[in-house]
mmCIF file of C-alpha atoms in Angstrom:
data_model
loop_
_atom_site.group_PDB
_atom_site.id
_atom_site.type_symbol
_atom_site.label_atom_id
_atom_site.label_comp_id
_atom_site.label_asym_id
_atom_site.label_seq_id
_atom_site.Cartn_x
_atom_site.Cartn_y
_atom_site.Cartn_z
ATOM 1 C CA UNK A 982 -24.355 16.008 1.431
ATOM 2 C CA UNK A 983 -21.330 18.295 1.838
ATOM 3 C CA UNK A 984 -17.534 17.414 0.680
ATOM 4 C CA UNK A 985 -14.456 18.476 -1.242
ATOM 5 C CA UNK A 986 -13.241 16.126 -3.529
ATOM 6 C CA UNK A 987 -9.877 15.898 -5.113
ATOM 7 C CA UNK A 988 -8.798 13.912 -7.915
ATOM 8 C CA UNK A 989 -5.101 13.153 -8.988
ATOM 9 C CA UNK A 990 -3.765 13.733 -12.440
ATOM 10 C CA UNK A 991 -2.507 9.911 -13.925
ATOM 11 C CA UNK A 992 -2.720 8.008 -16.839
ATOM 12 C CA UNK A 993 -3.336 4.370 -16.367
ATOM 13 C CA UNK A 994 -2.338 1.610 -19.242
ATOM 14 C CA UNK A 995 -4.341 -1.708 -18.060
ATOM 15 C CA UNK A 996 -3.367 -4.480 -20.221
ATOM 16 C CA UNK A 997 -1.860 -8.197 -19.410
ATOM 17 C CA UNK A 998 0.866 -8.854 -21.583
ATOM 18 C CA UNK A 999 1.390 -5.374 -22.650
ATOM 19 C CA UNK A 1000 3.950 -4.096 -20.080
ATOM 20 C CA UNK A 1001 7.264 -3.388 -22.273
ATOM 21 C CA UNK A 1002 4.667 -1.789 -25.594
ATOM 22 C CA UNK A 1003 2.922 0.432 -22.557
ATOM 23 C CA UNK A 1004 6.390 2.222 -20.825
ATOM 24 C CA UNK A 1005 7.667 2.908 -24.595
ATOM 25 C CA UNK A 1006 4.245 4.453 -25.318
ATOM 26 C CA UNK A 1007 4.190 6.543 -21.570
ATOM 27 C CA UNK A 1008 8.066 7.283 -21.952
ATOM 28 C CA UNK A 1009 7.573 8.703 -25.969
ATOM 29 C CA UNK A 1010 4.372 10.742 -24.107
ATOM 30 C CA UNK A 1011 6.820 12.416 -22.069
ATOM 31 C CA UNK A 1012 9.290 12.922 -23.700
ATOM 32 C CA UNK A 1013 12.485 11.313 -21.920
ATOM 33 C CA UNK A 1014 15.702 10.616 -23.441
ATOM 34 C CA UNK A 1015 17.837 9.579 -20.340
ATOM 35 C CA UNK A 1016 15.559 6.721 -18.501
ATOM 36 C CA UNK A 1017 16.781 5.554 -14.991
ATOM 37 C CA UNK A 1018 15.236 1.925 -14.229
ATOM 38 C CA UNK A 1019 14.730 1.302 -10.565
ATOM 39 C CA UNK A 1020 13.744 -2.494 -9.812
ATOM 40 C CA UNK A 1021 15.391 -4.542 -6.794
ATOM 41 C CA UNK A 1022 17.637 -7.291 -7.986
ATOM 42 C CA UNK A 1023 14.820 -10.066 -7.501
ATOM 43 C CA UNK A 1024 12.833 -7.812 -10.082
ATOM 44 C CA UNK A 1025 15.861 -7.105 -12.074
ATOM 45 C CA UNK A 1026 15.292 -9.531 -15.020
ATOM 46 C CA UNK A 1027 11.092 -8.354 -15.057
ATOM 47 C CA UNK A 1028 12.986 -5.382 -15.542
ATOM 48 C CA UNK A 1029 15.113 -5.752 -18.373
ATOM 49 C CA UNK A 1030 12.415 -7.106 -20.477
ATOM 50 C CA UNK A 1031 9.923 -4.446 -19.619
ATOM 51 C CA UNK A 1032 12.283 -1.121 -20.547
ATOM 52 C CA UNK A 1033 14.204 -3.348 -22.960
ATOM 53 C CA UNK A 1034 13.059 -0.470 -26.041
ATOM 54 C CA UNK A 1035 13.812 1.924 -23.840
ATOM 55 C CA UNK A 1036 16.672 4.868 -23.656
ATOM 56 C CA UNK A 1037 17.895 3.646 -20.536
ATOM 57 C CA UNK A 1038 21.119 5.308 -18.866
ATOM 58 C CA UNK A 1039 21.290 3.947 -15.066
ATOM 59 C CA UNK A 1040 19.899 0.804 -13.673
ATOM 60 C CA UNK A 1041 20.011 1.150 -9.950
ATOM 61 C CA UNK A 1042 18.777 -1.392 -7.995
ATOM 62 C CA UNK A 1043 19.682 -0.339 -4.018
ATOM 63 C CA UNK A 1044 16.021 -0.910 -3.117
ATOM 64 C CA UNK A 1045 15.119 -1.164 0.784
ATOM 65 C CA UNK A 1046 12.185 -1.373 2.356
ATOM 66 C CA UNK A 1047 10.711 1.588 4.489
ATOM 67 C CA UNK A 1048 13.244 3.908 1.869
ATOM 68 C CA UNK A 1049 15.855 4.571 4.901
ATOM 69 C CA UNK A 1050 16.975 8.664 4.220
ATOM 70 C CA UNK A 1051 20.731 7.518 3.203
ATOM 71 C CA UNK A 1052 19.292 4.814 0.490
ATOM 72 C CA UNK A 1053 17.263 7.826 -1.113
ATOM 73 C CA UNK A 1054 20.160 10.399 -0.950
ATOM 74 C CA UNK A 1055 22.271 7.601 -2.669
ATOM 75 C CA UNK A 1056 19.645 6.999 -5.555
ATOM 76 C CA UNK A 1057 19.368 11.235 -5.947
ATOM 77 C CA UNK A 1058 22.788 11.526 -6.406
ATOM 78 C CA UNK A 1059 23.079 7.902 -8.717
ATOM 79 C CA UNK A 1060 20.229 10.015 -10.857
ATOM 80 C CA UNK A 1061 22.063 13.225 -11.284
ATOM 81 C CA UNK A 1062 25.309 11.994 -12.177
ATOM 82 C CA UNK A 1063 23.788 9.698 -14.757
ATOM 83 C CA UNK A 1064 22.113 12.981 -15.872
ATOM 84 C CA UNK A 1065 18.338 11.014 -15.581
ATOM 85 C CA UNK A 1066 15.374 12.882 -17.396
ATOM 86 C CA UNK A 1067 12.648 10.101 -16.166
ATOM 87 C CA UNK A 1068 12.288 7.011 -13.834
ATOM 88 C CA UNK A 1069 11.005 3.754 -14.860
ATOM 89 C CA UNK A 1070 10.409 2.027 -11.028
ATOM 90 C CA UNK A 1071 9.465 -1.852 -11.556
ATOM 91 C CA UNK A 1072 8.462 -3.706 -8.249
ATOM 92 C CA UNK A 1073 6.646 -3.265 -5.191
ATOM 93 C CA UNK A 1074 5.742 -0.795 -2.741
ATOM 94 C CA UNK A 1075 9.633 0.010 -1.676
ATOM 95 C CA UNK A 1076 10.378 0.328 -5.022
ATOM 96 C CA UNK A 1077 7.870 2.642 -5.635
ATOM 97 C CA UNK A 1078 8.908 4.241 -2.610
ATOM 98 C CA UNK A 1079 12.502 4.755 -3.353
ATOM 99 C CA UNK A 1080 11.360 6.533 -6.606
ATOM 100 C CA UNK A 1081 8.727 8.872 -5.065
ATOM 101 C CA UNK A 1082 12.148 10.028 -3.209
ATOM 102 C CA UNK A 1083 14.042 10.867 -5.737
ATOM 103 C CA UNK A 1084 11.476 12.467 -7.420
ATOM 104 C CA UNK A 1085 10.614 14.433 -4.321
ATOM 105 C CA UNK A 1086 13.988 16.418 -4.842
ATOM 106 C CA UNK A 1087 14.426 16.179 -8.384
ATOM 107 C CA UNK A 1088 10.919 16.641 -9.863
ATOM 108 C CA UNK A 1089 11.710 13.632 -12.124
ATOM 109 C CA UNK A 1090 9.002 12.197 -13.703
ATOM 110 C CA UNK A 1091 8.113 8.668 -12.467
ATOM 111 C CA UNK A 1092 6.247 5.804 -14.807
ATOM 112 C CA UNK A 1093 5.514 2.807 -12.219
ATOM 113 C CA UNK A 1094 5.689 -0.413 -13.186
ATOM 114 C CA UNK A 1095 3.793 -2.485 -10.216
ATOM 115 C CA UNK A 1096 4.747 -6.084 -9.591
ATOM 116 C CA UNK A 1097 2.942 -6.300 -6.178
ATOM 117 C CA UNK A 1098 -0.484 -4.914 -5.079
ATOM 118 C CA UNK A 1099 1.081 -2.208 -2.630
ATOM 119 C CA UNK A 1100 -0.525 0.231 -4.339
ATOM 120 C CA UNK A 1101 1.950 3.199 -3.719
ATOM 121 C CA UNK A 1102 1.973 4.059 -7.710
ATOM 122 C CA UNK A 1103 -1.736 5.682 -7.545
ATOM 123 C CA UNK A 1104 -0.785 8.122 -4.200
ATOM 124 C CA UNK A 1105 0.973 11.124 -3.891
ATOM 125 C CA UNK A 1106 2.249 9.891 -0.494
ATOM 126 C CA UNK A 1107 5.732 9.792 0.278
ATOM 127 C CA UNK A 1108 7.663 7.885 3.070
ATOM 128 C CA UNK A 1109 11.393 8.131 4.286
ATOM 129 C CA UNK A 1110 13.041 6.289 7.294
ATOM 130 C CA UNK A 1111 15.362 7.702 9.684
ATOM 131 C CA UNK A 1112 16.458 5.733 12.406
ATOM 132 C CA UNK A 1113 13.953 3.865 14.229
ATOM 133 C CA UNK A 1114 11.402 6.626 12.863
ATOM 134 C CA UNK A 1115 8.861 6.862 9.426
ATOM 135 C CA UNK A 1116 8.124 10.156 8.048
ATOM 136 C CA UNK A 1117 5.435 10.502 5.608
ATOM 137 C CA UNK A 1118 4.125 13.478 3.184
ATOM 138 C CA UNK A 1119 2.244 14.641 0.295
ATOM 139 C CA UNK A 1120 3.694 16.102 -2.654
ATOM 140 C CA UNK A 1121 2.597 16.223 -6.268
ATOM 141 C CA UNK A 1122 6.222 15.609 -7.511
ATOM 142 C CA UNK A 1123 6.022 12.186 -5.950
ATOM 143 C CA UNK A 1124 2.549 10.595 -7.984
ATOM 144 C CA UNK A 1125 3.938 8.653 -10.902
ATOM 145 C CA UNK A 1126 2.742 10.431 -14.268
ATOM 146 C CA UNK A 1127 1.821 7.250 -15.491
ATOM 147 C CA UNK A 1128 0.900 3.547 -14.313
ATOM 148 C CA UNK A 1129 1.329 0.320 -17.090
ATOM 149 C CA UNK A 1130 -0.641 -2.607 -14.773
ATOM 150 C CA UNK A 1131 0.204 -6.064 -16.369
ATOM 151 C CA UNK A 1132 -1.185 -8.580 -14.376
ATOM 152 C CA UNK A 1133 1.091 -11.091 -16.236
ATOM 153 C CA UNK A 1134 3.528 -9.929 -14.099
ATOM 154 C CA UNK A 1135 1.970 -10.689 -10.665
ATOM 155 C CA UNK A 1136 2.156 -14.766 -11.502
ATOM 156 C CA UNK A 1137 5.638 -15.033 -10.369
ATOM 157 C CA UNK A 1138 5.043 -13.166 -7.124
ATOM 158 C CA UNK A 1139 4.410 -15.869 -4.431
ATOM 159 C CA UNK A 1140 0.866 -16.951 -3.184
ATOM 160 C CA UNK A 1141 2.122 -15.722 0.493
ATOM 161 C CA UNK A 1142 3.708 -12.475 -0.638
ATOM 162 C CA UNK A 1143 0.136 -11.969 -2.833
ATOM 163 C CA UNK A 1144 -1.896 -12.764 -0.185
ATOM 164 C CA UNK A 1145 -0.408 -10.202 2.244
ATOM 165 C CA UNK A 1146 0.200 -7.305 -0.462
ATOM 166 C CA UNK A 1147 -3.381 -8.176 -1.450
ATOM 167 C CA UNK A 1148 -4.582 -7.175 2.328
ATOM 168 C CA UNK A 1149 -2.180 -4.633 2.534
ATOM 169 C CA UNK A 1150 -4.766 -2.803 -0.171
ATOM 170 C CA UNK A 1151 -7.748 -3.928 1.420
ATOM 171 C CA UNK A 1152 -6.386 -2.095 4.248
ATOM 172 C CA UNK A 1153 -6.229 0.504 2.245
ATOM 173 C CA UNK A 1154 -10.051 0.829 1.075
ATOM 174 C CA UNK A 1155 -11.021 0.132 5.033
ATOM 175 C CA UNK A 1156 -9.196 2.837 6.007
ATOM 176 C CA UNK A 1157 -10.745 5.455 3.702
ATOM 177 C CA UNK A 1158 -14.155 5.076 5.081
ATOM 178 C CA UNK A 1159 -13.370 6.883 8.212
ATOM 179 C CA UNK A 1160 -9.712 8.734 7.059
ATOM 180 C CA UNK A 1161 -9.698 12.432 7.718
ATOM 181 C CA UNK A 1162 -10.478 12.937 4.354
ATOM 182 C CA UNK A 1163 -13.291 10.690 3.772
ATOM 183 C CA UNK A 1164 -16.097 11.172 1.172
ATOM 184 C CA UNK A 1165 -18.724 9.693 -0.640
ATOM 185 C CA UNK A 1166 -16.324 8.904 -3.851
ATOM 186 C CA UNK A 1167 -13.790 7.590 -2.065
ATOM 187 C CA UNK A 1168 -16.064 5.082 -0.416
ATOM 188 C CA UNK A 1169 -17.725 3.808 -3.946
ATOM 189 C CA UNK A 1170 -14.290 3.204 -4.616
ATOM 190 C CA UNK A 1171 -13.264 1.448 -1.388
ATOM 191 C CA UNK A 1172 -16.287 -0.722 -1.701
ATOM 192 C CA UNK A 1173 -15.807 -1.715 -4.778
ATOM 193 C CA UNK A 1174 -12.213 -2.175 -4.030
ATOM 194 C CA UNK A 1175 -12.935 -4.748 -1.414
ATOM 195 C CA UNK A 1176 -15.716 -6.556 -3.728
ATOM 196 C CA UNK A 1177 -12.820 -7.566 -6.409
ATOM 197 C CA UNK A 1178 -10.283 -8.331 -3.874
ATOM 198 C CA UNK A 1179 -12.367 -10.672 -1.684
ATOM 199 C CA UNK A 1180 -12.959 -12.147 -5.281
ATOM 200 C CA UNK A 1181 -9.693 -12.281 -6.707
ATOM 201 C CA UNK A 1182 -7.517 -12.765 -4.070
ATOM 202 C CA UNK A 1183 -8.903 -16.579 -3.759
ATOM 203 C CA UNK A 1184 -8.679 -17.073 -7.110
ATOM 204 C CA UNK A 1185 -4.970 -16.725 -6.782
ATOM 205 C CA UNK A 1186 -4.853 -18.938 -3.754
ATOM 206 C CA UNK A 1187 -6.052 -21.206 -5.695
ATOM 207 C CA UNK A 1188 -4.048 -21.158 -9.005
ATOM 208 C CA UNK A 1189 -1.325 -18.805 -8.404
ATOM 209 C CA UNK A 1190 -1.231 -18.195 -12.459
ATOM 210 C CA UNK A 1191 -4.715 -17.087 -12.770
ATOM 211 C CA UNK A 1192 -5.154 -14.612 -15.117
ATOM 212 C CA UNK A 1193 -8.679 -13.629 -13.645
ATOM 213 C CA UNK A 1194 -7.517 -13.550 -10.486
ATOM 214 C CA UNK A 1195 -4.488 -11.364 -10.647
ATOM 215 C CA UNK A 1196 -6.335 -8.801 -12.778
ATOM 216 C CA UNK A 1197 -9.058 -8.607 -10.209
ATOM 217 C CA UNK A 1198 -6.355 -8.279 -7.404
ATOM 218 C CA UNK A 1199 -4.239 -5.570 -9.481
ATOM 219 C CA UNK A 1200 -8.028 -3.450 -10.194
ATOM 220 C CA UNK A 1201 -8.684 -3.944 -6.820
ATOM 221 C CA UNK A 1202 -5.400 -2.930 -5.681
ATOM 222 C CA UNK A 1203 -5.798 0.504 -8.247
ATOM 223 C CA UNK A 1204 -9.336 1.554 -6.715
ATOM 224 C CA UNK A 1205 -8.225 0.959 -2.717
ATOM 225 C CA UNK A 1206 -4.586 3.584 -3.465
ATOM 226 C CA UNK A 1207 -7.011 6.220 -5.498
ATOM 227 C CA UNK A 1208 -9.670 6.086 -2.553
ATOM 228 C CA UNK A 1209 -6.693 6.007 -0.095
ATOM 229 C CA UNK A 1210 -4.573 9.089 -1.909
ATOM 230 C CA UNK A 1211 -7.885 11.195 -1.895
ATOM 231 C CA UNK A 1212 -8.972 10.490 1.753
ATOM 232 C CA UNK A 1213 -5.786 10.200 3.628
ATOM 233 C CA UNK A 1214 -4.344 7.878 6.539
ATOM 234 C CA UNK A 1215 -6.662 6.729 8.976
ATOM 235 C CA UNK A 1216 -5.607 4.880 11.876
ATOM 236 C CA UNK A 1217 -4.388 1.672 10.712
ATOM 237 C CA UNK A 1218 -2.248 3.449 8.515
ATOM 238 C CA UNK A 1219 -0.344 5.188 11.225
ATOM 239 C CA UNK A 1220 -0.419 2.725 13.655
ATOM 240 C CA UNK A 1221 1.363 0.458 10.847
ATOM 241 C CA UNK A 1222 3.639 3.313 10.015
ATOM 242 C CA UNK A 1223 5.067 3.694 13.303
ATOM 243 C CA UNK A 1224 5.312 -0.232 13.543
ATOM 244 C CA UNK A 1225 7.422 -0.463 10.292
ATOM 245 C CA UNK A 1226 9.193 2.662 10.869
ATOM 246 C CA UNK A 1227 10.496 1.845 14.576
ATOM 247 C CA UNK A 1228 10.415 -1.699 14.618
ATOM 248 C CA UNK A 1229 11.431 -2.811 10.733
ATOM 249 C CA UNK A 1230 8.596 -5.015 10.629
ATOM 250 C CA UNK A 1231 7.524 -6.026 7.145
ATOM 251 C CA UNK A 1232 5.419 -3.991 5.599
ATOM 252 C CA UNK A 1233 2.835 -5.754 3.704
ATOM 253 C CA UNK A 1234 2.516 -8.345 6.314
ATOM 254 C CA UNK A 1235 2.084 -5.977 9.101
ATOM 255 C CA UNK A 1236 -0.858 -4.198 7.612
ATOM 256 C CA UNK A 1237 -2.681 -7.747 6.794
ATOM 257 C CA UNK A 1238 -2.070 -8.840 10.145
ATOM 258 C CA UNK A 1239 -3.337 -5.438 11.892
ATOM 259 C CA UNK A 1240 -6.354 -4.227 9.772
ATOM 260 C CA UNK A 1241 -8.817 -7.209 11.833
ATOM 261 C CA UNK A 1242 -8.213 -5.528 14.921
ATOM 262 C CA UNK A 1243 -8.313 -1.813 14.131
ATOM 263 C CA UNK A 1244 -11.922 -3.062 11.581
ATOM 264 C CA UNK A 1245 -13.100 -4.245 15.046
ATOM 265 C CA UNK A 1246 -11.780 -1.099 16.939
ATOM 266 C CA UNK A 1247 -13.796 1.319 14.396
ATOM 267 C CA UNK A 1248 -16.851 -0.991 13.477
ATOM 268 C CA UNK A 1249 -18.803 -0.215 16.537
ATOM 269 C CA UNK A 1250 -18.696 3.612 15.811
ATOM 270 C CA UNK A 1251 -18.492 3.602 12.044
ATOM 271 C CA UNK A 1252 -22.254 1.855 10.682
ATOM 272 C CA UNK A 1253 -22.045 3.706 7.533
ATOM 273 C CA UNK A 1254 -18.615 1.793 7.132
ATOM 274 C CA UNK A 1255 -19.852 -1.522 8.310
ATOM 275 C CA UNK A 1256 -22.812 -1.313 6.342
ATOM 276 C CA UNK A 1257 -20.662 -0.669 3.286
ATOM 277 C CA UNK A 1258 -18.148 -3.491 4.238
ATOM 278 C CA UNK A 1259 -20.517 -6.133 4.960
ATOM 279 C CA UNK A 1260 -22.469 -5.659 1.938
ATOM 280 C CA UNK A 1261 -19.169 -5.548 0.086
ATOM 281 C CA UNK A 1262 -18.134 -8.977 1.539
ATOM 282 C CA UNK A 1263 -21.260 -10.691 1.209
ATOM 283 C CA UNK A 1264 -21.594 -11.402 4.958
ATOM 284 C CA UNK A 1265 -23.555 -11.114 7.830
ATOM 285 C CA UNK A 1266 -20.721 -8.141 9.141
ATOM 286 C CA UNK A 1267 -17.919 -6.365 8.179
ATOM 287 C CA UNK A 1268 -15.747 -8.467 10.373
ATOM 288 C CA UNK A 1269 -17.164 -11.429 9.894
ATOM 289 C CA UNK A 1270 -16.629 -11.168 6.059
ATOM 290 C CA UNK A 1271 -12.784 -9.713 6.629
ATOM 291 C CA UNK A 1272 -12.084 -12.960 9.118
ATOM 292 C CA UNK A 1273 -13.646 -15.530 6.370
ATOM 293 C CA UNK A 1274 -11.563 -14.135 3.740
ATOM 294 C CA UNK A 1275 -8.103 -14.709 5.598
ATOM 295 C CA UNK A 1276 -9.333 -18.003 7.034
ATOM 296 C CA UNK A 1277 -9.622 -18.672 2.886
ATOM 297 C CA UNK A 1278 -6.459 -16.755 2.357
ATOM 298 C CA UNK A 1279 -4.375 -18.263 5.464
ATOM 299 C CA UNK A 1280 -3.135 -15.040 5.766
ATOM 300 C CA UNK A 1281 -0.811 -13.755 8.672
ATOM 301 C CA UNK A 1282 -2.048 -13.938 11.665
ATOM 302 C CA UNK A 1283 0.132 -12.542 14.786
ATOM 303 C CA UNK A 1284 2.758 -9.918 15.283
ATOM 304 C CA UNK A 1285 4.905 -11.567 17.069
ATOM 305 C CA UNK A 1286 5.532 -13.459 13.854
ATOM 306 C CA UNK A 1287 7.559 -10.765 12.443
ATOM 307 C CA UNK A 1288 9.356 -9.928 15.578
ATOM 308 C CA UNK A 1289 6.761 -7.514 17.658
ATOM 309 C CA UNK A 1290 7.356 -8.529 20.968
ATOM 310 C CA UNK A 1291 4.262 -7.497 23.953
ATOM 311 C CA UNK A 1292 7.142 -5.704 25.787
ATOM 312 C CA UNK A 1293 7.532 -3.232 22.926
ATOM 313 C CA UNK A 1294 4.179 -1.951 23.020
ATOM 314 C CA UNK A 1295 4.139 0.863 25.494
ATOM 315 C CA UNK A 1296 6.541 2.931 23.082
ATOM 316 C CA UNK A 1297 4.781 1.807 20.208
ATOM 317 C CA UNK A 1298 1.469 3.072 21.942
ATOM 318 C CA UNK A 1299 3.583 6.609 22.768
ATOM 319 C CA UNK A 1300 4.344 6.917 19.546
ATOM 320 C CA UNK A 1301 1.013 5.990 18.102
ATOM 321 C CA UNK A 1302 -1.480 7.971 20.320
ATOM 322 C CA UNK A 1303 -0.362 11.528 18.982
ATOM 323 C CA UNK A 1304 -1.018 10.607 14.754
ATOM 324 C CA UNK A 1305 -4.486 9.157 15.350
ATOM 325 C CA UNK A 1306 -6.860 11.361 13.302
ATOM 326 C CA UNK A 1307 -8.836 13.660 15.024
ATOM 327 C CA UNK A 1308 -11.903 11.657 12.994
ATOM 328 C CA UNK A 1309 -11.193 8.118 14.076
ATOM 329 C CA UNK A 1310 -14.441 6.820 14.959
ATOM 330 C CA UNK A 1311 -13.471 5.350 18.310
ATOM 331 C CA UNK A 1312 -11.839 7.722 21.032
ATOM 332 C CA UNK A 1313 -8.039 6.283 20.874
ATOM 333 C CA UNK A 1314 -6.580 6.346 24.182
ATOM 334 C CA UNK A 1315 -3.400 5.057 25.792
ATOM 335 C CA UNK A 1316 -5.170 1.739 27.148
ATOM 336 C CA UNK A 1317 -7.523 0.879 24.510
ATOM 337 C CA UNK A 1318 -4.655 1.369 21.837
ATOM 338 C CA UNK A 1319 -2.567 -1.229 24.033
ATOM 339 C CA UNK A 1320 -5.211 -3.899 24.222
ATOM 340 C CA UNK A 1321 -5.480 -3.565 20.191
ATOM 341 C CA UNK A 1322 -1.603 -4.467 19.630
ATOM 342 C CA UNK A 1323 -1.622 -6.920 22.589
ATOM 343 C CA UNK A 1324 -4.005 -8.858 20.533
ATOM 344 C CA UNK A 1325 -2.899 -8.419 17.221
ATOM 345 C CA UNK A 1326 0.771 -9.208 18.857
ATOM 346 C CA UNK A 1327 -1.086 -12.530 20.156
ATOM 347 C CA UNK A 1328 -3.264 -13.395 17.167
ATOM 348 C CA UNK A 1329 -6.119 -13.046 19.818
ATOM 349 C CA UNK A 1330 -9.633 -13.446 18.436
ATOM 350 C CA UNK A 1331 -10.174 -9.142 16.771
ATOM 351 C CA UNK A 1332 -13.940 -9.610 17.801
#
């Protein structure tokens, strides 16, 4: 056994109900006098009652997903002239986003707030949208200093949105058994990443304002970004990347609806992963286990749903085949990549 393993400096506050008591505690920690609050309007009242004891001096809430360049340069210069010492970002994974690029120029200090399972909050990854094209990076300026998780915050977040940001994090774990930096502690936290979100995210299918269920989801949703930040994007990740980025296709949704196919792309070459998925799903394979927990989830299913039409993929595929890791377990090539968006387009059968 031979590896280099890198862990990422973060406190995390995990405690439902606790939200607005945690940011005054991880604000006072750092010091901040001049808080700027980042949280789209639909999060804008969550918001106000979480940094409600707080020294706040901006509320911005331009938030757009995929973080287009001009939206970020906005927010930097919203954050300067309000003379910002900290960020308090309270949403998803665009929210998130949008304060990883401020931070990326300014070096502010970021305490995330998560009201989705996206995950972004636990990576030092960085994306910004130019035109029709997604550039992504690694900085330390952009991980979040702190993260407050209140799962009590997750029960207004709808049972389709949870089930898609929920998958979006599986995709996350899957991906970090074969991502070019993959390593034995980043797959014990992968697998167990999948274990409590194949358990949770039924629960919440179920009874959208189970506590149990969210909590599992949000843990779940902690361990997949820390295994993810540590072993890097693997090829789901950049063929969803380039499908968001050129295409504006939902983000979430688009990596629940694409992980099946790239699971059964890898799976043949990957048995360490399989073995590790299946016996993390309880089933007889990996994909068998994935498939039975969207048939349970009803999650999305084709993407031509969301506006990926079949005549789109050759430039998708041009833009694709040059990111795919060098360690993708399955030779990528300009055919094989087509046939896996044709049938994820299609909602074809991934096995």
């Amino acid at each position: 056994m031979k590896f280099v393993h890198e862990t990422s400096p973060q406190r995390i506050r995990f405690a439902t109900g606790a939200a607005a008591a945690g940011v005054v505690a991880e604000i006072g920690l750092i010091g901040a006098k001049r808080v700027m609050v980042i949280a789209g309007v639909p999060e804008a009242g969550i918001a106000k009652s979480v940094t409600a004891g707080l020294p706040v001096v901006l509320h911005h809430d331009e938030v757009v997903m995929h973080v287009p360049v001009e939206v970020a340069e906005r927010a930097r210069a919203a954050a300067s002239a309000a003379g910002a010492d900290a960020i308090v970002c309270v949403g998803g994974g665009s929210t998130t986003g949008l304060a990883k690029g401020v931070a990326l120029t300014t070096g502010l200090p970021i305490v995330a707030v998560p009201t989705t399972y996206a995950g972004s909050e636990a990576t030092h990854v960085w994306g910004l949208t130019q035109g029709a094209r997604k550039t992504t990076g690694t900085d330390p300026r952009v991980l979040p200093v702190s993260i407050v998780y209140d799962a009590g915050l997750m029960v207004t977040l709808p049972v389709d949105l949870s089930v898609a940001s929920g998958l979006n994090a599986l995709a996350h774990c899957v991906d970090s058994l074969w991502a070019p930096r993959a390593d034995p502690i980043n797959a014990a936290f992968a697998t167990e990443g999948v274990r409590v979100l194949a358990a949770g995210l039924p629960k919440i299918v179920q009874d959208p304002y189970s506590i149990e269920g969210r909590e599992q989801a949000l843990y779940g949703a902690y361990l997949a970004a820390v295994s993810f930040a540590s072993a890097g994007s693997g090829l789901h990740h950049k063929i969803c990347h380039v499908l968001g980025g050129k295409y504006d296709l939902p983000h979430a949704q688009t990596h629940a609806t694409v992980l099946p196919y790239v699971l059964a792309f890898n799976a043949p070459n990957a048995p360490a992963a399989e073995e590790r998925l299946r016996t993390a799903f309880g089933a007889s394979t990996a994909g068998a286990g994935l498939q039975a927990l969207r048939q349970a989830l009803d999650a999305p299913r084709a993407l031509r749903d969301f506006g990926f039409k079949e005549s789109d993929i050759p430039a998708a595929v041009e833009d694709i085949l040059p990111v795919v890791p060098v360690t993708n377990p399955t030779l990528a090539t300009a055919d094989n990549l087509a046939d896996l968006l044709r049938s994820a387009c299609e909602g074809n059968d991934p096995e």
